[in-house]
Structure formats: C-alpha cells, structure tokens
XYZ file of C-alpha atoms in Angstrom:
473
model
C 121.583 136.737 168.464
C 122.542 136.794 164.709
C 123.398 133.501 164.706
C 120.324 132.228 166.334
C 117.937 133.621 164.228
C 120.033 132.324 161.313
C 119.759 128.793 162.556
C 116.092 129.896 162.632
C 115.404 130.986 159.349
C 117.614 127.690 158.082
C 115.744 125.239 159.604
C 112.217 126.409 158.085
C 114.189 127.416 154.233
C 115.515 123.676 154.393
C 113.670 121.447 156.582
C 110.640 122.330 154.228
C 110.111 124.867 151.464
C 113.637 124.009 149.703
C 112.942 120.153 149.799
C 109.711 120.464 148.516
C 110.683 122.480 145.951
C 113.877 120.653 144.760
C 112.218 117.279 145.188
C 108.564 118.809 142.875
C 111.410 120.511 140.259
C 112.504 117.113 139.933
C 109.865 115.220 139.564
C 108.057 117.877 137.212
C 111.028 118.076 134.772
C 111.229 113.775 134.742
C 107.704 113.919 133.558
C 108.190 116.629 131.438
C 111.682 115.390 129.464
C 109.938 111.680 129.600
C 112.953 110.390 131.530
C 115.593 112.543 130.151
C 117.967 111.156 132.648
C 117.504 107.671 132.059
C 116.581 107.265 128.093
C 119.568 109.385 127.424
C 122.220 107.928 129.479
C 124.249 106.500 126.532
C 124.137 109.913 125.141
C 125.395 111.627 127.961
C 128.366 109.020 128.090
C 129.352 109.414 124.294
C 129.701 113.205 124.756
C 131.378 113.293 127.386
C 133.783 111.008 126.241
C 134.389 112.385 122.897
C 134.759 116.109 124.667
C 137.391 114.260 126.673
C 139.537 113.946 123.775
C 138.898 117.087 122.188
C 141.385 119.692 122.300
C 140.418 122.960 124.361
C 141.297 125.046 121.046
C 140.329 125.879 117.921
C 141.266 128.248 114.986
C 139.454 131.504 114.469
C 138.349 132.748 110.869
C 142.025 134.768 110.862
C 143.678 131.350 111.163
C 144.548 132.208 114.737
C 144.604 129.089 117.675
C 141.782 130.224 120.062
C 141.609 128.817 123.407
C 138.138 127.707 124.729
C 136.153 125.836 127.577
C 135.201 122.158 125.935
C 132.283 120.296 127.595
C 134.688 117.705 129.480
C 136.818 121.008 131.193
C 133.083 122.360 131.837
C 131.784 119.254 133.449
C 135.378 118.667 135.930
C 134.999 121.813 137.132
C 131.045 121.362 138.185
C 132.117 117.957 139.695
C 134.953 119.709 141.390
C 132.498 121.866 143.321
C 129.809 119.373 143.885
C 132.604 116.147 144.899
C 134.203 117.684 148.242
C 133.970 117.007 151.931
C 130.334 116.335 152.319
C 131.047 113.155 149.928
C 133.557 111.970 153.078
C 131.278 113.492 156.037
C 127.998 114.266 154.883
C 127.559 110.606 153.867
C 128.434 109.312 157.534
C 126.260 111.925 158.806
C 123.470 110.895 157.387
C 124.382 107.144 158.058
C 124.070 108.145 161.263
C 121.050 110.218 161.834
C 118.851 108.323 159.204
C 120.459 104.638 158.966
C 121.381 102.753 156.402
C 118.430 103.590 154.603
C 119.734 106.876 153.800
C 121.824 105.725 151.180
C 118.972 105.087 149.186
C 117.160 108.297 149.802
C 120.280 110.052 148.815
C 119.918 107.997 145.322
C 116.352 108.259 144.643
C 117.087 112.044 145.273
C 120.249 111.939 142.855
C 118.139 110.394 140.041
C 115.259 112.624 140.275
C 117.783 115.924 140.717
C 119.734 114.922 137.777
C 116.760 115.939 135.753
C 116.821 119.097 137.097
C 120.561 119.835 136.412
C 119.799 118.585 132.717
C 116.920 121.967 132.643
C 119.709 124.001 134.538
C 122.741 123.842 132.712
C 120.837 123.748 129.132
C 119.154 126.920 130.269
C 122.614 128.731 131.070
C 123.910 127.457 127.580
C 120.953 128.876 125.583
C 121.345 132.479 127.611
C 125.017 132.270 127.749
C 126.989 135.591 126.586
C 129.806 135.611 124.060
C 133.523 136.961 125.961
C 137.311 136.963 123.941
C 138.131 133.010 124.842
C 134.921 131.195 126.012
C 131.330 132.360 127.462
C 129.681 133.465 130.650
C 126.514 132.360 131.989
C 124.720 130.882 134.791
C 121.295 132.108 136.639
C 121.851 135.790 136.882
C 122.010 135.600 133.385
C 119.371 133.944 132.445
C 117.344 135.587 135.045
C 117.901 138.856 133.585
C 117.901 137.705 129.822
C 115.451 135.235 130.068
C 112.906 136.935 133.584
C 113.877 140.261 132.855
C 114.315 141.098 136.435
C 117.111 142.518 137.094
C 117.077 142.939 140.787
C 116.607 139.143 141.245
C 119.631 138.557 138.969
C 121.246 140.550 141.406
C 120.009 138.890 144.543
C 121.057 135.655 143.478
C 124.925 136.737 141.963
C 125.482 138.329 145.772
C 124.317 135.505 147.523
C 126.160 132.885 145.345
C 128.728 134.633 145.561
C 128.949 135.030 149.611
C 128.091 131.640 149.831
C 130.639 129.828 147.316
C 132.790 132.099 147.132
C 133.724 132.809 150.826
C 131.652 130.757 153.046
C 131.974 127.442 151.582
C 135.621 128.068 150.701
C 135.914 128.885 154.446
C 134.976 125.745 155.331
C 136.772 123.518 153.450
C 140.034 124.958 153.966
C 138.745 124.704 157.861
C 138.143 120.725 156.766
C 141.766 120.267 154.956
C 143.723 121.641 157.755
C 141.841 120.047 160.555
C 142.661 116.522 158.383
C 146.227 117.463 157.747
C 146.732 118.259 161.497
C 144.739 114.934 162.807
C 146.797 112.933 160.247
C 150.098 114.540 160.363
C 149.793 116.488 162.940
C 150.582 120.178 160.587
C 150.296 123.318 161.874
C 146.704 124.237 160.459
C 147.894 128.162 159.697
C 150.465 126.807 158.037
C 148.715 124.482 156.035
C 145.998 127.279 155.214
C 149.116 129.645 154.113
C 150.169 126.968 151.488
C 146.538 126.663 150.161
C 145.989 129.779 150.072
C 149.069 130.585 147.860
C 148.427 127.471 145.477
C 144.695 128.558 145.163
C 145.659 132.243 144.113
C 148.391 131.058 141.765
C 145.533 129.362 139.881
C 142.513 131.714 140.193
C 144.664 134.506 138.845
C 145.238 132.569 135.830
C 140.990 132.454 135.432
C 138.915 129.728 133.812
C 141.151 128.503 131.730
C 143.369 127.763 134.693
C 140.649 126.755 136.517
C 139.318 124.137 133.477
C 142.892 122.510 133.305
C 143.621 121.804 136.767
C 140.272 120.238 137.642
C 140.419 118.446 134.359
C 143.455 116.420 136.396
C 142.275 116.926 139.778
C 139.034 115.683 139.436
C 139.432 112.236 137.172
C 142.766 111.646 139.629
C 140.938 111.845 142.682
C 137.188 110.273 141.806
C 139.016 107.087 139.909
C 141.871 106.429 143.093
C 138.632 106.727 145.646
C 136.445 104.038 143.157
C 139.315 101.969 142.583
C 140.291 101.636 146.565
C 136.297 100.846 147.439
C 136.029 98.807 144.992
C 139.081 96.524 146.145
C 137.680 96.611 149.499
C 134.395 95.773 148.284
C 135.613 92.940 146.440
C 137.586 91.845 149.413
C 134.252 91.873 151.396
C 132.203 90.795 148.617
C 130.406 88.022 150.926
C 128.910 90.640 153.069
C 127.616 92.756 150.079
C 123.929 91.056 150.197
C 123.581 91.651 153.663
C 124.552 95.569 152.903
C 122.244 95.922 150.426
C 119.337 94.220 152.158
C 119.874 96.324 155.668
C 120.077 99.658 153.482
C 116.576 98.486 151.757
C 115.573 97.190 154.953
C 115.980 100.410 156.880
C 114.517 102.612 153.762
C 111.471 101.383 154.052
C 111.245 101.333 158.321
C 111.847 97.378 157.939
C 114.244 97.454 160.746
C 113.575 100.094 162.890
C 115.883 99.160 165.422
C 118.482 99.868 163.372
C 117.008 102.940 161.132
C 115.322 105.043 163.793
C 111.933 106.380 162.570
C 110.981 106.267 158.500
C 110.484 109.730 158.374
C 114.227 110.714 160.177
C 115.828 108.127 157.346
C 113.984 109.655 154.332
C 114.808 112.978 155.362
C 118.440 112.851 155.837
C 118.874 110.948 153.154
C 117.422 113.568 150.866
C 118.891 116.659 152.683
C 122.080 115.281 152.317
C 121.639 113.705 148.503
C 120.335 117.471 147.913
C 123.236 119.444 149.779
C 125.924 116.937 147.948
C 124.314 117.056 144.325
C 123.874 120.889 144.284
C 120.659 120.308 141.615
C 118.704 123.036 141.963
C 120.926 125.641 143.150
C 121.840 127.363 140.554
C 125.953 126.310 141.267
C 127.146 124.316 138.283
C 125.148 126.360 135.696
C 127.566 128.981 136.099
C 130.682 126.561 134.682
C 128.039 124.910 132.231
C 127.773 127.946 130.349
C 131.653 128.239 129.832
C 131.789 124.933 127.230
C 131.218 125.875 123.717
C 129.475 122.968 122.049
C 126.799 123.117 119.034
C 123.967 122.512 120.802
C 122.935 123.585 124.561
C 121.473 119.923 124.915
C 124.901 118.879 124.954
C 125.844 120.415 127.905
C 122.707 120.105 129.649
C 123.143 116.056 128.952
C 126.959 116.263 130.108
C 126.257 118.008 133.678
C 123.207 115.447 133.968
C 125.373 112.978 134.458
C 127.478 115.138 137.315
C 124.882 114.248 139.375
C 125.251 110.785 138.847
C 128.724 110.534 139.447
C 128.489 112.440 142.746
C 125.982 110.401 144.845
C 125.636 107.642 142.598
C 129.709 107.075 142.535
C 131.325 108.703 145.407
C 128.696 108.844 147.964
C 128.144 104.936 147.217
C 131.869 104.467 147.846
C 132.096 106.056 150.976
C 128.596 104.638 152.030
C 129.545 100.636 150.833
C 133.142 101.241 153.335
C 130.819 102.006 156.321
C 128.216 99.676 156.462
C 130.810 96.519 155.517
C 133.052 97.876 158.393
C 130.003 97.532 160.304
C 131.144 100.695 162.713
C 127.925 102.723 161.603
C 126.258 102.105 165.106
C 129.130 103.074 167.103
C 128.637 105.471 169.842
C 130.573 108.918 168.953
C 131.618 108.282 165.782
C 130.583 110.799 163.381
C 131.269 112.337 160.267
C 134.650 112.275 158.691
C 135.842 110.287 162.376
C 132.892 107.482 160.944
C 135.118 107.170 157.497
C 138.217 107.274 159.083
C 137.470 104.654 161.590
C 135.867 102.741 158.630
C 138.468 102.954 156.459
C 141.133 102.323 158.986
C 138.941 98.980 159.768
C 139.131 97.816 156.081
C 142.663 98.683 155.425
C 144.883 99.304 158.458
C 146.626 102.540 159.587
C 147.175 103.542 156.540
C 143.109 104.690 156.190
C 142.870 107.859 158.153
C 146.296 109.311 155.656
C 144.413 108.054 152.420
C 141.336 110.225 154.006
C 143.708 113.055 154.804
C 144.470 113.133 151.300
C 141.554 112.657 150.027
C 140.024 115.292 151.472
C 142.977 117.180 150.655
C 142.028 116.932 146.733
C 138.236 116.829 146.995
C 137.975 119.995 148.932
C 141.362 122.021 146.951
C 139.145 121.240 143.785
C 135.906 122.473 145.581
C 138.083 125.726 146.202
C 138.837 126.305 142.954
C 135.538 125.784 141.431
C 133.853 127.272 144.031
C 135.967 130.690 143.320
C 134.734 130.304 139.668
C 131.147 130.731 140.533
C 131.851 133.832 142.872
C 134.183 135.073 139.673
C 131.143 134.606 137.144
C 128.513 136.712 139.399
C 130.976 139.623 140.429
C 131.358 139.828 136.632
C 127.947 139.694 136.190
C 127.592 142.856 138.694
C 130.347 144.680 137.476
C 132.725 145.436 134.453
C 135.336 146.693 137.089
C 138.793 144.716 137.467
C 139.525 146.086 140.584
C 136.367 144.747 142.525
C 137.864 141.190 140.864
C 141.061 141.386 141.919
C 139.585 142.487 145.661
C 137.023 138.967 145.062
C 139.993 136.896 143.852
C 142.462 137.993 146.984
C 139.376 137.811 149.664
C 138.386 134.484 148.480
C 141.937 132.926 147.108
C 143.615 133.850 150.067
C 142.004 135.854 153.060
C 139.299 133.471 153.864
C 141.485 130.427 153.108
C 143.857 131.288 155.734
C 141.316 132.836 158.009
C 139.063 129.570 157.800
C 142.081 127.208 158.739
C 141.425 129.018 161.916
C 137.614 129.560 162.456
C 134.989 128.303 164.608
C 132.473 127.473 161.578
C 129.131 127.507 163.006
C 128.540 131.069 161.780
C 129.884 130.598 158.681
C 128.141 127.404 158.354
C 124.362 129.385 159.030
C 125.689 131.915 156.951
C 126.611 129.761 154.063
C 123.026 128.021 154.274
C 121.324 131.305 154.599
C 122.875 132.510 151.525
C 122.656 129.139 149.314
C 118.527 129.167 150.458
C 117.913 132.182 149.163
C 120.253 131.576 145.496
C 118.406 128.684 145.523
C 115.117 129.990 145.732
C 115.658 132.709 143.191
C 117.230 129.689 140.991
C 114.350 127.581 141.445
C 111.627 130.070 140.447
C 113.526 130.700 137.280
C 114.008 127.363 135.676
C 110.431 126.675 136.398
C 109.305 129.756 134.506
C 111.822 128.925 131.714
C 111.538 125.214 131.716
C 109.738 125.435 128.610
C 112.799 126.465 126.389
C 114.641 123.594 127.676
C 112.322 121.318 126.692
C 112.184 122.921 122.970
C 115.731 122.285 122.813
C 115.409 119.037 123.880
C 112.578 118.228 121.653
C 114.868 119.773 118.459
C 117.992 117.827 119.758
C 115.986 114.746 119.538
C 114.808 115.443 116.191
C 117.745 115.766 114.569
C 119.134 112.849 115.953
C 115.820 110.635 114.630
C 117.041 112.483 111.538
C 120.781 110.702 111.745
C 122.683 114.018 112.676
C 125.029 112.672 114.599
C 126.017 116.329 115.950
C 122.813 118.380 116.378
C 122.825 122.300 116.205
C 121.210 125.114 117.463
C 120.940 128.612 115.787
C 119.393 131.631 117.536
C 116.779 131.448 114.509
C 115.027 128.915 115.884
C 113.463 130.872 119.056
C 112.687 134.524 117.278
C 110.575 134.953 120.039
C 113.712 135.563 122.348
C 116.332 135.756 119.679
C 118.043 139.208 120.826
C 118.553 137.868 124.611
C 120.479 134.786 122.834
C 123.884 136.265 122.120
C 125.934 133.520 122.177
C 124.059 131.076 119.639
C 124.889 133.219 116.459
C-alpha cells in the first residue's frame, strides 16, 4: 500500500513538476550569468588545476600547520557522489527507453544544469559556517541563514539525509555485490561485510578522510574508464560518424524506427541527465562549502564543471561503447547487462570484470560521499556526537550490509520520495537567493577585468546580510 502510493506521488514529483523546475532553474540562471558555463570554462579549468597542486594545509597566525578542505578535495568528493552506478546503468536505460537520441538530451540537460550547480555551490560558499579544520555548509544552511526558515532547513537536512545517506547507500552496495557475485561469483553478504568495514574505517576519520580518499578514488577511476573508451573508440573510429548521426537522428524523431516517439527520447534523456548530474538537488553544495578558497566564485566555477565531467565524460563513455557495439536494440538487455554485453563485445571476456570493478569504485566513492552529505545535515540538526556516531554506524555499516541483501524497490520509491522533496525545498531557495550569486559573480568578474589574478571576497561587501556570513571574515 505504502509502496504504491509512493510510486504514485514519484511519478507526478518527477515526471513533471521537478523537470520543469530543474530544466526553467537552468535556463533562468544561463540567461542570468550570460553563459557562465560556457564563457568561463578556461577559468573553471585553471582553478581546478592549480587547487590540484595545492597542499590541503596551511599555517595558522600561531605558526601552527592547519589542515583544510582545498577546492580540488571539494570537487572529488561531489564527483564521487554524482559518478556512480547510474553512469554504468542509467545510461543504458535510457538508451533503451528513449534511443540513441537520449544521449543528447542527457547533454543539452548537463549544459544547461551546470549553470545551476555554478548558483548552488557559490551560494553554500557565501553562507558557509566557520568549524576547527574547514567549513560546513550546504542548503539547510543557507536556507536558514539566507530564507530564514528554519523548519524548511529542517525538512530538507532529514530528507537528504534519508535519501543519501541510507537509501542511496543501500542501493549501491545492493549494485556492488550483485556485480561482484555475477562476475566472480562472491557471496554478496560477504562482500557487503567487507564494504561495510572499509566504509566505516573511513567515515570515522570525517571529511578529511573523506577528501583524501576520493581525491585518489575519483581521478583513478574516471581517467582508467576514459582511457579504455577511448581505445575502443579509436579502434572503431570508422563507425563514429554513423554514431553520431543515429544519436542526432533519433533526437530529433528522424528515425523513429529506431528512437520510439520524440517525446519518450527527450524525456529519458533528461530524467536520466538530471538523476546522474544531481544539479538542482541541493547534493554537492553540501561538500562545496567544505573548500576554503578566497572567493565563493571559485568554488561555484570548480563544481560547474562536475557537471561536465559527469554526463559530458562518463556518460559519453559508456554511451559511445553501446551504440558502436551496436547491441542497443537487443531484446532483454538492459541496464548494467546492456554495458556488460557491450563491453564484452568490444573487448572480450575480460568486459563484464572491468565493469565489476568499475562499479566497484564508482559506487564505494558514491558511499563515501554520499555519507558526507547525511554527516553535514545531522550536524546541521544537532550538536550531539552520539546521534553521529548512531548516523555514521547506520549508514557506514547497517544499511551497507543490509542492502547487499535487499529487494530495492522500496528503497528505490523511498529514495526518490525523499530526493523530490530536498529537491524542491533546494530549488525554491536558490531561486530566491539567486541574486547574491550573481553579485558575486559580477564582483569576481570585476576584479579580474581589473588584472587580479586571485579575486576576494570580504563579508563587507553585502552589509545587507553581513551577520548571516560567518565564514567570509
């Protein structure tokens, strides 16, 4: 009964208010930052790369190494959470409901929503609050700092928090066992047990931990999946102008024998590009807020790009191995069976253990980062350590072991029930606040026309909302 009126309530959230409001959000904020995505691409390259070769630490004004987030750490542990299974399934999926055409659905969606993670993350920087080692922020804070409204602060921590922290972690330990077992044929408990120790020896450690181990995880496992399509794309590269003209072809309901209706291909291919992105959501704001950088631009350029390397990078990958293996139209292959088969096609036997693995790092690293956000919003609700400790053994170890087990379709409607609602709070917030991100962007691009090569940003410079600003002194 539960779980029927769950599917319910899903299918109206996200098969039409959500899309219409993630897809408007991005479109409004395009016009409104003039492009932000696309003029400052350079930009968003040069600081993440100089980030990547900053040391997390610094010394305080007693001369004492501090420890702190940097932007790079920050952005790895957003990409963590955002590159997982659905970059492996979710992609075939939609191959298959939508066609080819999908695929580029799922980008127009990426470069529109990437202008939305920009206003996001910039927003959780300017409200972020001050703690010993780094800072804490996402949309409950800038809800309450920024809204004033407490109670919807506190709507969207517990939801995020169900939904990342348990649900979604539930599922992708359900996803790495079910892999290891197909592949190797593991005992899934087992498996789960293993995760489920690794993933607490980390979380207790807390961001820091967290920062580090994506910061490996995540270059590691996005570079070995672009390096491996791109050596079967360049095997295949004859076939690439026939790839790219069916996935045009079918976008536009030029083949529909292939693509099904225009309407089916345009909306999976946005559902999905939304669902894999997370712009929007109010997810990768949360880890955004840890970096300490000079100016909240910074970040807000950094996770910008997060976007871009989830659909634009691995999505493609995955998308580029399915249609050249040409097994998109076959009957009863779906999801992460569709890029095994297609991967197995391209390079032997060998292609359903490179998934295994795979999958093995792109969902351990969703784990992780996926904890963080649940960490952030209990935080947010309480000062107590023992409702953390509860959090970090529920999520870093109960659910891991009890998902290797589940039957998921609850705790799939669950999971979408909970990120609908987080999302609509999120939503309504950044387009009420919108307008301090694009001050900040208007000062950040003032100073540069000025030749500061390293804008910053003092609380000074909004007095109107100076005192909810804590961590900009």
């Amino acid at each position: 009964m539960i779980n029927e009126l769950l599917t319910q309530i899903n299918g109206i959230l996200w098969g039409y208010i959500l899309i219409a409001a993630l897809i408007g959000c991005g479109l409004w904020f395009t016009w409104k930052t003039k492009g932000v995505q696309f003029r400052m691409v350079g930009e968003m390259f040069r600081l993440l790369t100089d980030s990547a070769t900053t040391d997390a630490s610094r010394m305080n004004d007693k001369g004492e190494k501090r420890k702190y987030i940097s932007s790079f750490q920050a952005f790895a542990v957003s990409v963590a959470t955002r590159v997982g299974t659905g970059n492996l399934a979710g992609v075939a999926t939609a191959i298959t409901l939508g066609g080819p055409g999908a695929i580029f659905w799922m980008w127009v969606i990426a470069l529109l929503g990437s202008a939305t993670a920009f206003i996001e993350s910039t927003l959780a920087q300017l409200f972020k609050q001050p703690q010993k080692d780094s800072f804490i922020g996402g949309p409950a804070y800038y809800i309450q700092k920024g809204l004033h409204c407490r109670w919807m602060a506190i709507l969207f921590a517990v939801f995020i928090t169900i939904n990342f922290g348990l649900s979604n972690n539930s599922i992708q330990s359900n996803t790495i066992c079910s892999a290891m077992q197909e592949a190797f044929g593991w005992n899934p408990l087992l498996v789960g047990v293993v995760i489920a120790a690794l993933a607490l020896s980390i979380v207790f450690g807390g961001i820091h931990r967290i920062a580090r181990i994506s910061s490996v995880l995540v270059p590691l496992m996005a570079i070995g999946y672009f390096i491996l399509s791109m050596v079967i794309v360049i095997m295949n590269i004859q076939l690439i102008p026939q790839v790219m003209k069916v996935i045009f072809a079918s976008a536009f309901g030029l083949e529909q024998g292939i693509s099904g209706a225009i309407g089916a291909t345009i909306m999976s291919g946005v559902k999905r590009g939304l669902f894999s992105n997370e712009a929007g959501e109010g997810s990768a704001p949360n880890v955004a807020a840890t970096a300490t950088t000079s100016h909240p631009v910074k970040q807000g350029l950094i996770q910008a790009l997060g976007v871009f390397t989830d659909t634009l990078l691995v999505c493609s990958c995955t998308a580029f191995i399915i249609l050249i293996s040409g097994l998109y139209n076959t009957p009863g292959l779906d999801g992460i069976q569709l890029s095994q088969a297609a991967l197995t096609a391209e390079i032997g036997p060998f292609g359903k253990y490179f998934i295994a693995l795979a999958i093995l790092l792109f969902a351990f690293s969703s784990i992780i980062g996926n904890y963080y956000y649940g960490e952030a919003n209990i935080r947010f609700m309480t000062s107590k350590k023992y409702v953390l400790t509860i959090y970090r053994i529920l999520s870093g170890g109960v659910v891991l072991i009890l998902g290797a087990m589940a039957s998921l379709e609850m705790v799939w409607n669950v999971g979408d029930f909970s990120m609908g609602l987080q999302t609509a709070c999120n939503v309504a917030a950044i387009i009420i606040l919108g307008k301090y991100a694009f001050r900040l962007l208007d000062d950040y691009r003032s100073q540069k026309r000025q030749g500061i090569k390293e804008p910053v940003f003092h609380r000074s410079k909004m007095p109107e909302i100076e005192k909810d600003i804590e961590g900009w002194d």
